[in-house]
PDB file of C-alpha atoms and ligand atoms in Angstrom:
ATOM      1  CA  MET A   1       0.000   0.000   0.000  1.00 40.00           C
ATOM      2  CA  SER A   2       1.470   3.356  -0.949  1.00 36.00           C
ATOM      3  CA  PRO A   3       2.112   5.825   1.875  1.00 31.00           C
ATOM      4  CA  SER A   4       0.306   8.478  -0.188  1.00 31.00           C
ATOM      5  CA  SER A   5      -2.984   6.680   0.380  1.00 36.00           C
ATOM      6  CA  VAL A   6      -2.602   7.037   4.148  1.00 33.00           C
ATOM      7  CA  SER A   7      -3.865  10.084   6.038  1.00 37.00           C
ATOM      8  CA  SER A   8      -0.975  11.557   8.049  1.00 34.00           C
ATOM      9  CA  ARG A   9      -3.202  12.397  11.039  1.00 47.00           C
ATOM     10  CA  ALA A  10      -4.667   8.973  11.698  1.00 52.00           C
ATOM     11  CA  THR A  11      -4.370   7.955  15.346  1.00 62.00           C
ATOM     12  CA  GLY A  12      -2.274   4.944  16.365  1.00 76.00           C
ATOM     13  CA  SER A  13      -3.679   1.837  18.072  1.00 81.00           C
ATOM     14  CA  SER A  14      -2.811   0.746  21.608  1.00 88.00           C
ATOM     15  CA  PRO A  15      -1.504  -2.804  22.181  1.00 89.00           C
ATOM     16  CA  GLU A  16      -4.839  -3.653  23.873  1.00 89.00           C
ATOM     17  CA  VAL A  17      -6.841  -2.587  20.806  1.00 86.00           C
ATOM     18  CA  LEU A  18      -4.385  -4.342  18.483  1.00 89.00           C
ATOM     19  CA  SER A  19      -4.745  -7.558  20.487  1.00 91.00           C
ATOM     20  CA  ARG A  20      -8.482  -7.593  19.702  1.00 96.00           C
ATOM     21  CA  SER A  21      -7.813  -7.407  15.947  1.00 97.00           C
ATOM     22  CA  LEU A  22      -7.714 -10.595  13.880  1.00 98.00           C
ATOM     23  CA  LEU A  23      -5.262  -9.940  11.073  1.00 98.00           C
ATOM     24  CA  GLY A  24      -4.224 -13.496  10.273  1.00 98.00           C
ATOM     25  CA  ILE A  25      -3.814 -16.998  11.610  1.00 98.00           C
ATOM     26  CA  ARG A  26      -0.024 -16.662  11.238  1.00 96.00           C
ATOM     27  CA  GLU A  27       0.223 -14.817  14.548  1.00 94.00           C
ATOM     28  CA  LEU A  28      -2.650 -16.550  16.394  1.00 97.00           C
ATOM     29  CA  PRO A  29      -1.630 -19.088  19.076  1.00 97.00           C
ATOM     30  CA  ALA A  30      -3.374 -22.474  19.184  1.00 98.00           C
ATOM     31  CA  GLU A  31      -5.116 -21.532  22.469  1.00 98.00           C
ATOM     32  CA  ALA A  32      -6.686 -18.458  20.845  1.00 98.00           C
ATOM     33  CA  ILE A  33      -7.848 -20.533  17.860  1.00 98.00           C
ATOM     34  CA  VAL A  34      -9.489 -23.098  20.146  1.00 98.00           C
ATOM     35  CA  GLN A  35     -11.056 -20.336  22.258  1.00 98.00           C
ATOM     36  CA  ILE A  36     -12.669 -18.758  19.160  1.00 98.00           C
ATOM     37  CA  LEU A  37     -13.933 -22.152  17.927  1.00 98.00           C
ATOM     38  CA  ASP A  38     -15.365 -23.061  21.338  1.00 98.00           C
ATOM     39  CA  ARG A  39     -17.085 -19.690  21.626  1.00 98.00           C
ATOM     40  CA  ALA A  40     -18.466 -20.071  18.074  1.00 98.00           C
ATOM     41  CA  VAL A  41     -20.063 -23.381  19.131  1.00 98.00           C
ATOM     42  CA  GLU A  42     -21.657 -21.713  22.202  1.00 98.00           C
ATOM     43  CA  LEU A  43     -22.974 -18.813  20.121  1.00 98.00           C
ATOM     44  CA  ARG A  44     -24.282 -21.194  17.442  1.00 98.00           C
ATOM     45  CA  GLU A  45     -26.209 -23.165  20.074  1.00 98.00           C
ATOM     46  CA  ARG A  46     -27.606 -20.044  21.723  1.00 98.00           C
ATOM     47  CA  THR A  47     -28.790 -18.482  18.454  1.00 98.00           C
ATOM     48  CA  ARG A  48     -30.313 -21.791  17.339  1.00 97.00           C
ATOM     49  CA  ALA A  49     -32.259 -21.946  20.600  1.00 97.00           C
ATOM     50  CA  ASP A  50     -33.117 -18.272  21.133  1.00 95.00           C
ATOM     51  CA  GLY A  51     -32.623 -16.447  17.813  1.00 96.00           C
ATOM     52  CA  PRO A  52     -30.624 -13.189  17.724  1.00 96.00           C
ATOM     53  CA  LEU A  53     -28.798 -12.294  20.970  1.00 97.00           C
ATOM     54  CA  ASP A  54     -28.336  -8.850  22.517  1.00 96.00           C
ATOM     55  CA  LEU A  55     -24.695  -9.189  23.557  1.00 97.00           C
ATOM     56  CA  LEU A  56     -23.646  -6.063  21.611  1.00 97.00           C
ATOM     57  CA  ARG A  57     -26.924  -4.174  21.593  1.00 97.00           C
ATOM     58  CA  GLY A  58     -26.628  -0.596  20.368  1.00 96.00           C
ATOM     59  CA  ARG A  59     -23.056  -0.983  19.112  1.00 98.00           C
ATOM     60  CA  THR A  60     -21.839  -0.621  15.531  1.00 98.00           C
ATOM     61  CA  VAL A  61     -19.406  -2.593  13.374  1.00 98.00           C
ATOM     62  CA  ALA A  62     -18.226  -1.330   9.975  1.00 98.00           C
ATOM     63  CA  LEU A  63     -17.931  -3.866   7.164  1.00 98.00           C
ATOM     64  CA  LEU A  64     -15.658  -2.518   4.416  1.00 97.00           C
ATOM     65  CA  PHE A  65     -15.667  -4.693   1.326  1.00 96.00           C
ATOM     66  CA  MET A  66     -13.307  -3.173  -1.241  1.00 95.00           C
ATOM     67  CA  GLU A  67     -13.239  -6.452  -3.215  1.00 93.00           C
ATOM     68  CA  PRO A  68     -16.212  -8.605  -4.291  1.00 93.00           C
ATOM     69  CA  SER A  69     -17.684 -11.062  -1.773  1.00 96.00           C
ATOM     70  CA  THR A  70     -20.893 -12.978  -1.214  1.00 97.00           C
ATOM     71  CA  ARG A  71     -20.343 -15.417   1.676  1.00 98.00           C
ATOM     72  CA  THR A  72     -17.930 -13.403   3.809  1.00 98.00           C
ATOM     73  CA  ARG A  73     -19.837 -10.159   3.487  1.00 97.00           C
ATOM     74  CA  PHE A  74     -23.284 -11.522   4.222  1.00 97.00           C
ATOM     75  CA  SER A  75     -22.180 -13.854   6.997  1.00 98.00           C
ATOM     76  CA  PHE A  76     -20.366 -10.982   8.737  1.00 98.00           C
ATOM     77  CA  GLU A  77     -23.526  -8.904   8.387  1.00 98.00           C
ATOM     78  CA  MET A  78     -25.615 -11.753   9.807  1.00 98.00           C
ATOM     79  CA  ALA A  79     -23.070 -12.258  12.609  1.00 98.00           C
ATOM     80  CA  VAL A  80     -23.197  -8.581  13.618  1.00 98.00           C
ATOM     81  CA  ARG A  81     -27.015  -8.601  13.633  1.00 98.00           C
ATOM     82  CA  SER A  82     -27.099 -11.898  15.554  1.00 98.00           C
ATOM     83  CA  LEU A  83     -25.046 -10.249  18.322  1.00 98.00           C
ATOM     84  CA  GLY A  84     -27.588  -7.407  18.493  1.00 98.00           C
ATOM     85  CA  ALA A  85     -25.203  -4.857  16.932  1.00 98.00           C
ATOM     86  CA  ASN A  86     -25.652  -2.653  13.841  1.00 98.00           C
ATOM     87  CA  PRO A  87     -23.677  -3.432  10.673  1.00 98.00           C
ATOM     88  CA  MET A  88     -22.475  -0.356   8.761  1.00 97.00           C
ATOM     89  CA  VAL A  89     -21.940  -1.928   5.328  1.00 95.00           C
ATOM     90  CA  PHE A  90     -19.538  -0.125   3.024  1.00 90.00           C
ATOM     91  CA  GLY A  91     -18.724  -0.962  -0.590  1.00 88.00           C
ATOM     92  CA  ALA A  92     -16.245   1.063  -2.648  1.00 83.00           C
ATOM     93  CA  ALA A  93     -18.715   1.680  -5.497  1.00 84.00           C
ATOM     94  CA  GLY A  94     -20.921   4.674  -4.752  1.00 80.00           C
ATOM     95  CA  SER A  95     -18.633   5.952  -1.975  1.00 86.00           C
ATOM     96  CA  SER A  96     -16.179   8.845  -1.847  1.00 90.00           C
ATOM     97  CA  THR A  97     -13.268   6.455  -2.438  1.00 89.00           C
ATOM     98  CA  VAL A  98     -14.037   6.981  -6.153  1.00 87.00           C
ATOM     99  CA  LYS A  99     -13.165  10.674  -5.545  1.00 89.00           C
ATOM    100  CA  GLY A 100      -9.778   9.664  -4.144  1.00 91.00           C
ATOM    101  CA  GLU A 101     -10.471   9.365  -0.410  1.00 94.00           C
ATOM    102  CA  SER A 102      -7.933   7.071   1.259  1.00 94.00           C
ATOM    103  CA  LEU A 103      -8.724   3.862   3.085  1.00 95.00           C
ATOM    104  CA  ILE A 104      -7.654   5.384   6.403  1.00 96.00           C
ATOM    105  CA  ASP A 105      -9.770   8.508   5.938  1.00 96.00           C
ATOM    106  CA  THR A 106     -12.725   6.361   4.896  1.00 96.00           C
ATOM    107  CA  ALA A 107     -12.398   4.224   8.024  1.00 97.00           C
ATOM    108  CA  ARG A 108     -11.886   7.295  10.239  1.00 97.00           C
ATOM    109  CA  THR A 109     -15.074   8.754   8.797  1.00 96.00           C
ATOM    110  CA  LEU A 110     -17.023   5.606   9.693  1.00 97.00           C
ATOM    111  CA  LYS A 111     -15.416   5.653  13.151  1.00 97.00           C
ATOM    112  CA  SER A 112     -16.458   9.285  13.598  1.00 97.00           C
ATOM    113  CA  VAL A 113     -20.099   8.360  12.995  1.00 97.00           C
ATOM    114  CA  GLY A 114     -20.047   5.471  15.466  1.00 97.00           C
ATOM    115  CA  ALA A 115     -18.266   2.349  14.178  1.00 98.00           C
ATOM    116  CA  GLU A 116     -16.229   0.693  16.955  1.00 98.00           C
ATOM    117  CA  ALA A 117     -14.695  -2.228  15.037  1.00 98.00           C
ATOM    118  CA  PHE A 118     -13.845  -2.764  11.374  1.00 98.00           C
ATOM    119  CA  VAL A 119     -13.994  -5.731   9.039  1.00 98.00           C
ATOM    120  CA  LEU A 120     -11.931  -5.215   5.893  1.00 98.00           C
ATOM    121  CA  ARG A 121     -11.614  -7.107   2.621  1.00 97.00           C
ATOM    122  CA  HIS A 122      -9.030  -5.549   0.327  1.00 96.00           C
ATOM    123  CA  LYS A 123      -7.063  -6.637  -2.723  1.00 94.00           C
ATOM    124  CA  LYS A 124      -3.782  -5.391  -1.259  1.00 96.00           C
ATOM    125  CA  VAL A 125      -1.779  -7.622   1.050  1.00 97.00           C
ATOM    126  CA  GLY A 126      -1.343  -5.905   4.418  1.00 97.00           C
ATOM    127  CA  ALA A 127      -4.226  -3.416   4.095  1.00 97.00           C
ATOM    128  CA  PRO A 128      -5.944  -4.685   7.309  1.00 98.00           C
ATOM    129  CA  HIS A 129      -2.592  -4.535   9.173  1.00 97.00           C
ATOM    130  CA  LEU A 130      -2.130  -0.919   8.083  1.00 97.00           C
ATOM    131  CA  LEU A 131      -5.635  -0.014   9.201  1.00 97.00           C
ATOM    132  CA  ALA A 132      -5.177  -1.784  12.546  1.00 97.00           C
ATOM    133  CA  ARG A 133      -1.951   0.131  13.236  1.00 95.00           C
ATOM    134  CA  ARG A 134      -3.334   3.533  12.304  1.00 95.00           C
ATOM    135  CA  LEU A 135      -7.007   3.582  13.226  1.00 95.00           C
ATOM    136  CA  GLY A 136      -7.172   3.118  16.988  1.00 95.00           C
ATOM    137  CA  ALA A 137      -9.885   0.478  16.572  1.00 97.00           C
ATOM    138  CA  PRO A 138      -9.832  -3.314  16.172  1.00 98.00           C
ATOM    139  CA  VAL A 139      -9.731  -4.659  12.616  1.00 98.00           C
ATOM    140  CA  VAL A 140     -10.731  -8.079  11.320  1.00 98.00           C
ATOM    141  CA  ASN A 141      -9.153  -9.259   8.087  1.00 98.00           C
ATOM    142  CA  ALA A 142     -11.868 -10.537   5.725  1.00 98.00           C
ATOM    143  CA  GLY A 143      -9.272 -11.417   3.054  1.00 98.00           C
ATOM    144  CA  ASP A 144      -6.242  -9.375   1.942  1.00 98.00           C
ATOM    145  CA  GLY A 145      -4.940 -10.151  -1.533  1.00 95.00           C
ATOM    146  CA  ILE A 146      -3.227 -13.518  -1.647  1.00 94.00           C
ATOM    147  CA  ASP A 147      -2.077 -13.413   1.966  1.00 96.00           C
ATOM    148  CA  GLU A 148      -4.682 -14.489   4.534  1.00 98.00           C
ATOM    149  CA  HIS A 149      -8.390 -15.136   5.080  1.00 98.00           C
ATOM    150  CA  PRO A 150      -8.397 -15.991   8.786  1.00 98.00           C
ATOM    151  CA  THR A 151     -12.145 -16.290   9.370  1.00 98.00           C
ATOM    152  CA  GLN A 152     -12.410 -18.717   6.428  1.00 98.00           C
ATOM    153  CA  ALA A 153      -9.787 -20.975   8.031  1.00 98.00           C
ATOM    154  CA  LEU A 154     -11.631 -20.758  11.361  1.00 98.00           C
ATOM    155  CA  LEU A 155     -14.973 -21.720   9.823  1.00 98.00           C
ATOM    156  CA  ASP A 156     -13.256 -24.548   7.931  1.00 98.00           C
ATOM    157  CA  ALA A 157     -11.760 -25.777  11.211  1.00 98.00           C
ATOM    158  CA  LEU A 158     -15.148 -25.609  12.923  1.00 98.00           C
ATOM    159  CA  THR A 159     -16.688 -27.659  10.092  1.00 98.00           C
ATOM    160  CA  LEU A 160     -13.887 -30.217  10.345  1.00 98.00           C
ATOM    161  CA  ARG A 161     -14.149 -30.374  14.136  1.00 98.00           C
ATOM    162  CA  ASP A 162     -17.921 -30.910  13.938  1.00 98.00           C
ATOM    163  CA  ARG A 163     -17.341 -34.004  11.796  1.00 98.00           C
ATOM    164  CA  LEU A 164     -13.950 -35.331  12.910  1.00 98.00           C
ATOM    165  CA  GLY A 165     -13.534 -34.121  16.492  1.00 98.00           C
ATOM    166  CA  ASP A 166      -9.958 -33.240  17.486  1.00 97.00           C
ATOM    167  CA  LEU A 167      -7.951 -32.344  14.371  1.00 98.00           C
ATOM    168  CA  SER A 168      -4.638 -33.544  15.787  1.00 98.00           C
ATOM    169  CA  GLY A 169      -3.318 -36.401  13.618  1.00 97.00           C
ATOM    170  CA  ARG A 170      -5.949 -35.875  10.900  1.00 98.00           C
ATOM    171  CA  THR A 171      -4.913 -35.381   7.274  1.00 98.00           C
ATOM    172  CA  VAL A 172      -6.344 -32.551   5.179  1.00 98.00           C
ATOM    173  CA  ALA A 173      -5.522 -32.205   1.472  1.00 98.00           C
ATOM    174  CA  ILE A 174      -5.633 -28.762  -0.146  1.00 97.00           C
ATOM    175  CA  VAL A 175      -5.807 -29.026  -3.927  1.00 97.00           C
ATOM    176  CA  GLY A 176      -5.620 -26.506  -6.753  1.00 95.00           C
ATOM    177  CA  ASP A 177      -4.342 -22.954  -7.018  1.00 92.00           C
ATOM    178  CA  VAL A 178      -2.616 -22.843  -3.640  1.00 92.00           C
ATOM    179  CA  ARG A 179      -0.179 -20.224  -4.891  1.00 90.00           C
ATOM    180  CA  HIS A 180      -2.791 -17.460  -5.056  1.00 90.00           C
ATOM    181  CA  SER A 181      -5.039 -18.729  -2.280  1.00 94.00           C
ATOM    182  CA  ARG A 182      -5.311 -16.805   0.983  1.00 96.00           C
ATOM    183  CA  VAL A 183      -7.652 -19.576   2.109  1.00 97.00           C
ATOM    184  CA  ALA A 184      -4.900 -22.164   1.625  1.00 96.00           C
ATOM    185  CA  ARG A 185      -2.363 -20.047   3.469  1.00 96.00           C
ATOM    186  CA  SER A 186      -4.585 -19.417   6.501  1.00 97.00           C
ATOM    187  CA  ASN A 187      -5.620 -23.077   6.568  1.00 98.00           C
ATOM    188  CA  CYS A 188      -1.989 -24.230   6.496  1.00 97.00           C
ATOM    189  CA  PHE A 189      -1.177 -22.068   9.512  1.00 97.00           C
ATOM    190  CA  LEU A 190      -4.275 -23.160  11.405  1.00 98.00           C
ATOM    191  CA  LEU A 191      -4.321 -26.873  10.628  1.00 98.00           C
ATOM    192  CA  THR A 192      -0.637 -27.419  11.362  1.00 97.00           C
ATOM    193  CA  ARG A 193      -0.933 -25.408  14.576  1.00 97.00           C
ATOM    194  CA  LEU A 194      -3.736 -27.724  15.721  1.00 98.00           C
ATOM    195  CA  GLY A 195      -1.597 -30.775  14.901  1.00 98.00           C
ATOM    196  CA  ALA A 196      -3.126 -31.821  11.577  1.00 98.00           C
ATOM    197  CA  ARG A 197      -1.096 -33.034   8.614  1.00 97.00           C
ATOM    198  CA  VAL A 198      -1.612 -30.974   5.453  1.00 97.00           C
ATOM    199  CA  LEU A 199      -1.058 -32.313   1.930  1.00 97.00           C
ATOM    200  CA  MET A 200      -0.994 -30.003  -1.068  1.00 96.00           C
ATOM    201  CA  ALA A 201      -1.397 -30.748  -4.750  1.00 96.00           C
ATOM    202  CA  GLY A 202      -1.841 -28.633  -7.855  1.00 94.00           C
ATOM    203  CA  PRO A 203      -0.394 -27.833 -11.275  1.00 91.00           C
ATOM    204  CA  GLY A 204       3.278 -26.853 -11.130  1.00 87.00           C
ATOM    205  CA  THR A 205       2.596 -23.180 -11.851  1.00 85.00           C
ATOM    206  CA  LEU A 206      -0.111 -22.981  -9.171  1.00 88.00           C
ATOM    207  CA  CYS A 207       1.578 -25.164  -6.533  1.00 87.00           C
ATOM    208  CA  PRO A 208       5.214 -24.194  -6.999  1.00 75.00           C
ATOM    209  CA  PRO A 209       8.292 -25.435  -5.136  1.00 79.00           C
ATOM    210  CA  GLY A 210       8.658 -23.778  -1.751  1.00 83.00           C
ATOM    211  CA  MET A 211       5.090 -24.315  -0.538  1.00 82.00           C
ATOM    212  CA  ASP A 212       6.475 -26.880   1.916  1.00 85.00           C
ATOM    213  CA  ALA A 213       7.939 -23.905   3.837  1.00 87.00           C
ATOM    214  CA  LEU A 214       4.379 -23.581   5.216  1.00 86.00           C
ATOM    215  CA  GLY A 215       4.900 -26.881   7.050  1.00 90.00           C
ATOM    216  CA  VAL A 216       2.929 -28.968   4.528  1.00 95.00           C
ATOM    217  CA  GLU A 217       3.770 -31.916   2.261  1.00 96.00           C
ATOM    218  CA  VAL A 218       3.488 -31.279  -1.473  1.00 95.00           C
ATOM    219  CA  VAL A 219       2.274 -34.451  -3.241  1.00 95.00           C
ATOM    220  CA  PRO A 220       2.375 -35.110  -6.984  1.00 93.00           C
ATOM    221  CA  SER A 221      -1.314 -35.569  -7.783  1.00 95.00           C
ATOM    222  CA  LEU A 222      -4.888 -35.190  -6.621  1.00 96.00           C
ATOM    223  CA  ASP A 223      -5.197 -38.993  -6.591  1.00 96.00           C
ATOM    224  CA  HIS A 224      -2.220 -39.279  -4.244  1.00 95.00           C
ATOM    225  CA  ALA A 225      -3.713 -36.657  -1.899  1.00 96.00           C
ATOM    226  CA  LEU A 226      -7.123 -38.344  -1.966  1.00 96.00           C
ATOM    227  CA  ARG A 227      -5.793 -41.729  -0.872  1.00 95.00           C
ATOM    228  CA  GLU A 228      -4.590 -40.371   2.468  1.00 95.00           C
ATOM    229  CA  ALA A 229      -7.028 -37.568   3.285  1.00 98.00           C
ATOM    230  CA  ASP A 230      -9.705 -37.341   5.966  1.00 98.00           C
ATOM    231  CA  ALA A 231     -10.874 -34.210   4.148  1.00 98.00           C
ATOM    232  CA  VAL A 232     -10.078 -32.662   0.798  1.00 98.00           C
ATOM    233  CA  MET A 233     -10.371 -28.933   0.275  1.00 98.00           C
ATOM    234  CA  MET A 234     -10.782 -28.014  -3.402  1.00 98.00           C
ATOM    235  CA  LEU A 235      -9.772 -24.525  -4.560  1.00 97.00           C
ATOM    236  CA  ARG A 236     -10.814 -22.584  -7.626  1.00 93.00           C
ATOM    237  CA  ILE A 237      -8.238 -21.093  -9.966  1.00 88.00           C
ATOM    238  CA  GLN A 238      -7.912 -17.429  -8.973  1.00 85.00           C
ATOM    239  CA  ARG A 239      -8.010 -16.159 -12.552  1.00 80.00           C
ATOM    240  CA  GLU A 240      -8.248 -12.557 -11.348  1.00 78.00           C
ATOM    241  CA  ARG A 241      -4.797 -12.885  -9.739  1.00 76.00           C
ATOM    242  CA  LEU A 242      -2.743 -14.654 -12.389  1.00 73.00           C
ATOM    243  CA  GLY A 243      -1.252 -13.973 -15.798  1.00 65.00           C
ATOM    244  CA  GLU A 244      -2.114 -15.758 -19.045  1.00 60.00           C
ATOM    245  CA  ALA A 245       1.135 -17.711 -18.975  1.00 59.00           C
ATOM    246  CA  MET A 246       0.079 -19.561 -15.841  1.00 63.00           C
ATOM    247  CA  LEU A 247      -3.406 -20.321 -17.042  1.00 70.00           C
ATOM    248  CA  PRO A 248      -4.320 -23.922 -17.885  1.00 74.00           C
ATOM    249  CA  SER A 249      -7.539 -24.392 -19.898  1.00 85.00           C
ATOM    250  CA  ASP A 250     -10.582 -25.440 -17.847  1.00 90.00           C
ATOM    251  CA  ARG A 251     -10.641 -28.784 -19.659  1.00 91.00           C
ATOM    252  CA  GLU A 252      -6.990 -29.512 -19.022  1.00 90.00           C
ATOM    253  CA  TYR A 253      -7.315 -28.459 -15.388  1.00 91.00           C
ATOM    254  CA  ALA A 254     -10.415 -30.614 -14.797  1.00 94.00           C
ATOM    255  CA  ARG A 255      -8.676 -33.630 -16.328  1.00 94.00           C
ATOM    256  CA  PHE A 256      -5.788 -33.543 -13.862  1.00 93.00           C
ATOM    257  CA  PHE A 257      -7.049 -31.625 -10.824  1.00 94.00           C
ATOM    258  CA  GLY A 258     -10.856 -31.741 -10.984  1.00 97.00           C
ATOM    259  CA  LEU A 259     -12.634 -33.802  -8.298  1.00 98.00           C
ATOM    260  CA  SER A 260     -15.171 -36.162  -9.888  1.00 98.00           C
ATOM    261  CA  SER A 261     -17.145 -39.007  -8.317  1.00 97.00           C
ATOM    262  CA  GLU A 262     -14.893 -41.498 -10.144  1.00 97.00           C
ATOM    263  CA  ARG A 263     -11.827 -40.006  -8.481  1.00 97.00           C
ATOM    264  CA  LEU A 264     -13.561 -39.691  -5.119  1.00 97.00           C
ATOM    265  CA  ALA A 265     -14.316 -43.443  -5.182  1.00 97.00           C
ATOM    266  CA  ALA A 266     -10.616 -44.059  -4.484  1.00 95.00           C
ATOM    267  CA  ALA A 267     -10.693 -41.929  -1.304  1.00 97.00           C
ATOM    268  CA  ARG A 268     -11.530 -43.114   2.220  1.00 96.00           C
ATOM    269  CA  PRO A 269     -15.268 -43.883   2.403  1.00 95.00           C
ATOM    270  CA  GLU A 270     -15.855 -41.199   5.065  1.00 97.00           C
ATOM    271  CA  VAL A 271     -13.776 -38.459   3.367  1.00 98.00           C
ATOM    272  CA  LEU A 272     -15.181 -34.921   3.584  1.00 98.00           C
ATOM    273  CA  VAL A 273     -15.242 -32.676   0.519  1.00 98.00           C
ATOM    274  CA  MET A 274     -14.763 -28.980   1.232  1.00 98.00           C
ATOM    275  CA  HIS A 275     -14.585 -25.841  -0.884  1.00 98.00           C
ATOM    276  CA  PRO A 276     -14.406 -22.235   0.344  1.00 98.00           C
ATOM    277  CA  ALA A 277     -16.511 -21.216  -2.695  1.00 97.00           C
ATOM    278  CA  PRO A 278     -17.319 -19.678  -5.068  1.00 96.00           C
ATOM    279  CA  MET A 279     -17.112 -23.028  -6.887  1.00 97.00           C
ATOM    280  CA  ASN A 280     -16.421 -23.301 -10.576  1.00 95.00           C
ATOM    281  CA  ARG A 281     -18.518 -26.393 -11.174  1.00 97.00           C
ATOM    282  CA  GLY A 282     -17.154 -28.593 -13.949  1.00 96.00           C
ATOM    283  CA  VAL A 283     -13.624 -27.280 -13.417  1.00 95.00           C
ATOM    284  CA  GLU A 284     -12.222 -28.110  -9.945  1.00 96.00           C
ATOM    285  CA  ILE A 285     -15.338 -29.992  -8.806  1.00 98.00           C
ATOM    286  CA  THR A 286     -18.191 -31.759 -10.593  1.00 98.00           C
ATOM    287  CA  ASP A 287     -21.849 -31.161  -9.758  1.00 98.00           C
ATOM    288  CA  ASP A 288     -22.350 -34.630  -8.315  1.00 98.00           C
ATOM    289  CA  VAL A 289     -19.435 -34.202  -5.888  1.00 98.00           C
ATOM    290  CA  ALA A 290     -20.369 -30.625  -4.922  1.00 98.00           C
ATOM    291  CA  ASP A 291     -23.916 -31.766  -4.136  1.00 98.00           C
ATOM    292  CA  GLY A 292     -23.047 -35.291  -2.957  1.00 98.00           C
ATOM    293  CA  ASP A 293     -23.108 -36.909   0.477  1.00 97.00           C
ATOM    294  CA  ALA A 294     -19.429 -36.195   1.193  1.00 98.00           C
ATOM    295  CA  SER A 295     -19.794 -32.466   0.544  1.00 98.00           C
ATOM    296  CA  VAL A 296     -19.850 -30.083   3.520  1.00 98.00           C
ATOM    297  CA  VAL A 297     -19.590 -26.942   1.384  1.00 98.00           C
ATOM    298  CA  PHE A 298     -22.799 -25.345   2.649  1.00 98.00           C
ATOM    299  CA  ASP A 299     -22.069 -26.393   6.248  1.00 98.00           C
ATOM    300  CA  GLN A 300     -18.886 -24.338   5.875  1.00 98.00           C
ATOM    301  CA  VAL A 301     -20.943 -21.327   4.798  1.00 98.00           C
ATOM    302  CA  ALA A 302     -23.389 -21.757   7.705  1.00 98.00           C
ATOM    303  CA  ASN A 303     -20.533 -22.046  10.211  1.00 98.00           C
ATOM    304  CA  GLY A 304     -19.207 -18.727   8.921  1.00 98.00           C
ATOM    305  CA  VAL A 305     -21.896 -16.888  10.883  1.00 98.00           C
ATOM    306  CA  ALA A 306     -21.035 -18.489  14.249  1.00 98.00           C
ATOM    307  CA  VAL A 307     -17.284 -18.074  13.773  1.00 98.00           C
ATOM    308  CA  ARG A 308     -17.691 -14.441  12.770  1.00 98.00           C
ATOM    309  CA  MET A 309     -19.937 -13.802  15.776  1.00 98.00           C
ATOM    310  CA  ALA A 310     -17.129 -15.072  18.020  1.00 98.00           C
ATOM    311  CA  VAL A 311     -14.533 -12.962  16.190  1.00 98.00           C
ATOM    312  CA  ILE A 312     -16.662  -9.784  16.297  1.00 98.00           C
ATOM    313  CA  GLU A 313     -17.465 -10.274  19.978  1.00 98.00           C
ATOM    314  CA  ARG A 314     -13.723 -10.667  20.670  1.00 98.00           C
ATOM    315  CA  ALA A 315     -12.940  -7.538  18.625  1.00 98.00           C
ATOM    316  CA  MET A 316     -15.507  -5.558  20.616  1.00 97.00           C
ATOM    317  CA  GLY A 317     -13.937  -6.658  23.891  1.00 95.00           C
ATOM    318  CA  GLY A 318     -16.624  -9.234  24.772  1.00 90.00           C
ATOM    319  CA  GLY A 319     -20.380  -9.023  25.073  1.00 68.00           C
ATOM    320  CA  ARG A 320     -22.661  -7.916  27.930  1.00 65.00           C
TER     321      ARG A 320
HETATM  322  N1  LIG B 401     -15.088 -17.949   0.605  1.00 55.99           N
HETATM  323  C1  LIG B 401     -15.206 -16.623   0.383  1.00 55.99           C
HETATM  324  O1  LIG B 401     -14.407 -15.814   0.861  1.00 55.99           O
HETATM  325  O2  LIG B 401     -16.275 -16.291  -0.401  1.00 55.99           O
HETATM  326  P1  LIG B 401     -16.648 -14.802  -0.822  1.00 55.99           P
HETATM  327  O3  LIG B 401     -15.550 -14.290  -1.721  1.00 55.99           O
HETATM  328  O4  LIG B 401     -17.971 -14.927  -1.545  1.00 55.99           O
HETATM  329  O5  LIG B 401     -16.757 -13.976   0.407  1.00 55.99           O
END
């Protein structure tokens, strides 16, 4: 992010406020991960029994989505409402950012009219970190470029825990365009920190040498990954983030790295199929697998609300 896009008079954040931010899984200890997941389960049970809660009644959370989103945006909005707070939803189109207003000034404006915590999706790596340092309010990273998507990894972990129990010793395969995937990166940090084994597979240009620095094992094929996995996480090709030279055709990609029911038949009978979505059906996953018995794709989406309730509550310093 260029310094010119930063207002020089933004206030700094205290260590206490910074500690309530969730900028990535990279810096989150295992105890904090487990605490968020356990709280998400409690909040999920309470909202199922009682409907929306009033833990944050009268308080306001700003949701800044400077990049497209369906699941993350609406589940954060639902999470804020389910805690009894008000979501202040901000999209770049139609705002004064098109007149050149900086991210920091935009966030300070929303803070001035009552927002106490900020959720940010941004195409630039590090944008949430910058905001957290400068704003004097907690910031939750809702996806920054190719770096991290911490709440996605948390909702994936909750979905896995619901089905598998303790993740220690379990094997999760992440397959596809891991190079450009913030979901893959956050999941690698989280799963290995909770003691799971992570396998990775993808075309050479999209799963390049060096990925094993994340503490994972790179395996040569989807079939290899499938044989050993308790869960397989399929990723779409992030066409918006890569150049033509790296781009396999959909047909070629599906042939080698698409998950079909024929391929899935060679996996463990109880294997779980995951996808952060949006899915490109017919490319990395076929319809029958996406909608089949092994698929937990829409459970992942549903768990996004509970996880984001726990993260927002934490950012706001706890509920009443
Ligand atoms: N998984 C995910 O981040 O989806 P959206 O881009 O729709 O928010």
